PDB file of C-alpha atoms in Angstrom:
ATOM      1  CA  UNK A   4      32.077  54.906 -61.695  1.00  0.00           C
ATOM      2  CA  UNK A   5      31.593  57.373 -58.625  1.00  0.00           C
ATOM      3  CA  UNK A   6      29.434  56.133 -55.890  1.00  0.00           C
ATOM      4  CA  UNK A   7      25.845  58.070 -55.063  1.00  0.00           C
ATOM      5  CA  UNK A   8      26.351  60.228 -51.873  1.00  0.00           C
ATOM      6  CA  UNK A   9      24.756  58.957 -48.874  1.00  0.00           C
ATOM      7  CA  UNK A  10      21.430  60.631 -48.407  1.00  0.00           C
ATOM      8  CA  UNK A  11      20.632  61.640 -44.150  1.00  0.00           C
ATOM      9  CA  UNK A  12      17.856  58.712 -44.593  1.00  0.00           C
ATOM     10  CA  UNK A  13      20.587  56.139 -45.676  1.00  0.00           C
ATOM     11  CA  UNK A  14      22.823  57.716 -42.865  1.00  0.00           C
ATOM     12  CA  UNK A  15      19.674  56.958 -40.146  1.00  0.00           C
ATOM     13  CA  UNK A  16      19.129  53.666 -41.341  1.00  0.00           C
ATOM     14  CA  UNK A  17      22.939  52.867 -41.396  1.00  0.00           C
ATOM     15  CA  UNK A  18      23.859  54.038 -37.817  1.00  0.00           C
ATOM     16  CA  UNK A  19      20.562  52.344 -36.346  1.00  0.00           C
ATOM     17  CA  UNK A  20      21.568  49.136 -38.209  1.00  0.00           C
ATOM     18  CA  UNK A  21      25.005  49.717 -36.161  1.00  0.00           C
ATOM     19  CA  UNK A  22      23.401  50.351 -33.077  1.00  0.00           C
ATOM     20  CA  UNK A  23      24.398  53.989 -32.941  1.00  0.00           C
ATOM     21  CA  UNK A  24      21.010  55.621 -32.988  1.00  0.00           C
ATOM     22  CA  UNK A  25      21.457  59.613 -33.760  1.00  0.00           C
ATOM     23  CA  UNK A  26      18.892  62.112 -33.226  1.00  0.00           C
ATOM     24  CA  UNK A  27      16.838  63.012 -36.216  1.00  0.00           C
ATOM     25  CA  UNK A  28      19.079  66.328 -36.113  1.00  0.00           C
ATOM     26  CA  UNK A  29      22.598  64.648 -36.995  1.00  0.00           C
ATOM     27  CA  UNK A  30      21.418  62.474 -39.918  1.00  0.00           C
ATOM     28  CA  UNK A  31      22.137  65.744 -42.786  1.00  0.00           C
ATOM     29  CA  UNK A  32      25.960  66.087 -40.859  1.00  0.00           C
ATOM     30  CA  UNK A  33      27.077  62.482 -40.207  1.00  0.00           C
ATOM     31  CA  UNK A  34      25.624  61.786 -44.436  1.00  0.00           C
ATOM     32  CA  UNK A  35      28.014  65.381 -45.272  1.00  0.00           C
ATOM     33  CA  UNK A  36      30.580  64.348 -42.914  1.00  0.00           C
ATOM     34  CA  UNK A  37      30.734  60.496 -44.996  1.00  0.00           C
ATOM     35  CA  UNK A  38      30.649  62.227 -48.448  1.00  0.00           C
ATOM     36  CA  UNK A  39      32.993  64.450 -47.839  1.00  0.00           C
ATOM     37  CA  UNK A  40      35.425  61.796 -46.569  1.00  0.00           C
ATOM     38  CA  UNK A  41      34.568  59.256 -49.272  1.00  0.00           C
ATOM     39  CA  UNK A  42      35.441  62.545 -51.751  1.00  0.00           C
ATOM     40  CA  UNK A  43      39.412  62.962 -49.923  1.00  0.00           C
ATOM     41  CA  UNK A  44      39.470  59.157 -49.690  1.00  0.00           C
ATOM     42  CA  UNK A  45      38.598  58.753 -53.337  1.00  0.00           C
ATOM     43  CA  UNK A  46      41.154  61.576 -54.528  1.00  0.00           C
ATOM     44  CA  UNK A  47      43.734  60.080 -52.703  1.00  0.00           C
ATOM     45  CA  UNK A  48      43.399  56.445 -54.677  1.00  0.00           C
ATOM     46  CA  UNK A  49      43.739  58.141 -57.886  1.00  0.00           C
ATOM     47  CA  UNK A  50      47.824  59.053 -56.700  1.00  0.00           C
ATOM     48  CA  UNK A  51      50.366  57.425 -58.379  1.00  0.00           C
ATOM     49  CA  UNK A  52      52.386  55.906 -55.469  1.00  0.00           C
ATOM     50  CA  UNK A  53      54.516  54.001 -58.070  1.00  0.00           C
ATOM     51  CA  UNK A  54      58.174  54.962 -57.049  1.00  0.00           C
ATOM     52  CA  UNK A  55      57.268  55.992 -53.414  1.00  0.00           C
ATOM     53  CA  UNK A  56      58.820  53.362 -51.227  1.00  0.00           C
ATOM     54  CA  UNK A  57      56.941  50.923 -48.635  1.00  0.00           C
ATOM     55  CA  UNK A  58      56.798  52.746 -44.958  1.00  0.00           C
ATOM     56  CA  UNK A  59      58.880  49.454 -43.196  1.00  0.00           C
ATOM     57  CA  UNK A  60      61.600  51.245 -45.501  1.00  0.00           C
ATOM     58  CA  UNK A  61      61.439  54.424 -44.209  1.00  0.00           C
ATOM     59  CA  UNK A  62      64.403  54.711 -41.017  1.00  0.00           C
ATOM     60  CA  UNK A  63      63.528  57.391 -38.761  1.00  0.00           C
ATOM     61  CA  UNK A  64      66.466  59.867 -37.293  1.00  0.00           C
ATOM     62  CA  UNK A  65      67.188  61.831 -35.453  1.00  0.00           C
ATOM     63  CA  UNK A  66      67.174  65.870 -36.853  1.00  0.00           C
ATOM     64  CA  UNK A  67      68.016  68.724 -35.259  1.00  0.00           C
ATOM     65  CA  UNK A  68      65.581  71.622 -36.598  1.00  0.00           C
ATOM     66  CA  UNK A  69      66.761  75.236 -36.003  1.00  0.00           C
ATOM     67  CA  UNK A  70      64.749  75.623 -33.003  1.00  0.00           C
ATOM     68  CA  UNK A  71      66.203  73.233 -31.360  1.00  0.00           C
ATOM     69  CA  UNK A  72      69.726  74.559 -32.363  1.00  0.00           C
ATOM     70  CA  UNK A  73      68.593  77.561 -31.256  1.00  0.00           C
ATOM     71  CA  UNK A  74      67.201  76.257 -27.534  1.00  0.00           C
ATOM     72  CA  UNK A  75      70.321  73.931 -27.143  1.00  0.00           C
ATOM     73  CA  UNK A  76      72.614  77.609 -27.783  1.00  0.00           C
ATOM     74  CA  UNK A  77      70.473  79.768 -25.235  1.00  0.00           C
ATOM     75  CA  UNK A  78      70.474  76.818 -22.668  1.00  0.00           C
ATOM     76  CA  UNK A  79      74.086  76.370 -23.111  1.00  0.00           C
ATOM     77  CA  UNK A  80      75.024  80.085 -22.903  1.00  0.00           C
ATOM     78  CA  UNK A  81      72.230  80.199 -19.804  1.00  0.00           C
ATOM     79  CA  UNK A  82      75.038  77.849 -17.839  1.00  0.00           C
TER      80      UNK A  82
END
């Protein structure tokens, strides 16, 4: 069941009950900014992660992309 959006008066109320008073201004952007985040956010639950392994399994290395190929060459033939 999707949430209701957060209206600029919800956002006002929300932020003062924070402490983070905002000018009258910022309420409609901070309430777009939150929906539109709670949209990605709420896309992004609906992936199926199922065969995707946990990140402490994931062993960085060390890769050497062309352009680095390519700066290590032009150094060396700089020598």
């Amino acid at each position: 069941m999707p949430a209701a959006e957060l209206t600029p008066a919800e956002a006002a109320r929300l932020t003062a009950r924070a402490d983070l008073p905002l000018d009258g201004g910022r309420h409609a952007g901070v309430a777009a900014t939150a929906n539109h985040i709670h949209s990605v956010v709420s896309v992004l639950r609906e992936l199926d992660f199922g065969d995707t392994p946990p990140a402490s399994a994931y062993r960085a290395q060390e890769e050497n992309t062309e352009d680095e190929i390519t700066r290590k060459a032009d150094s060396d033939a700089a020598v």
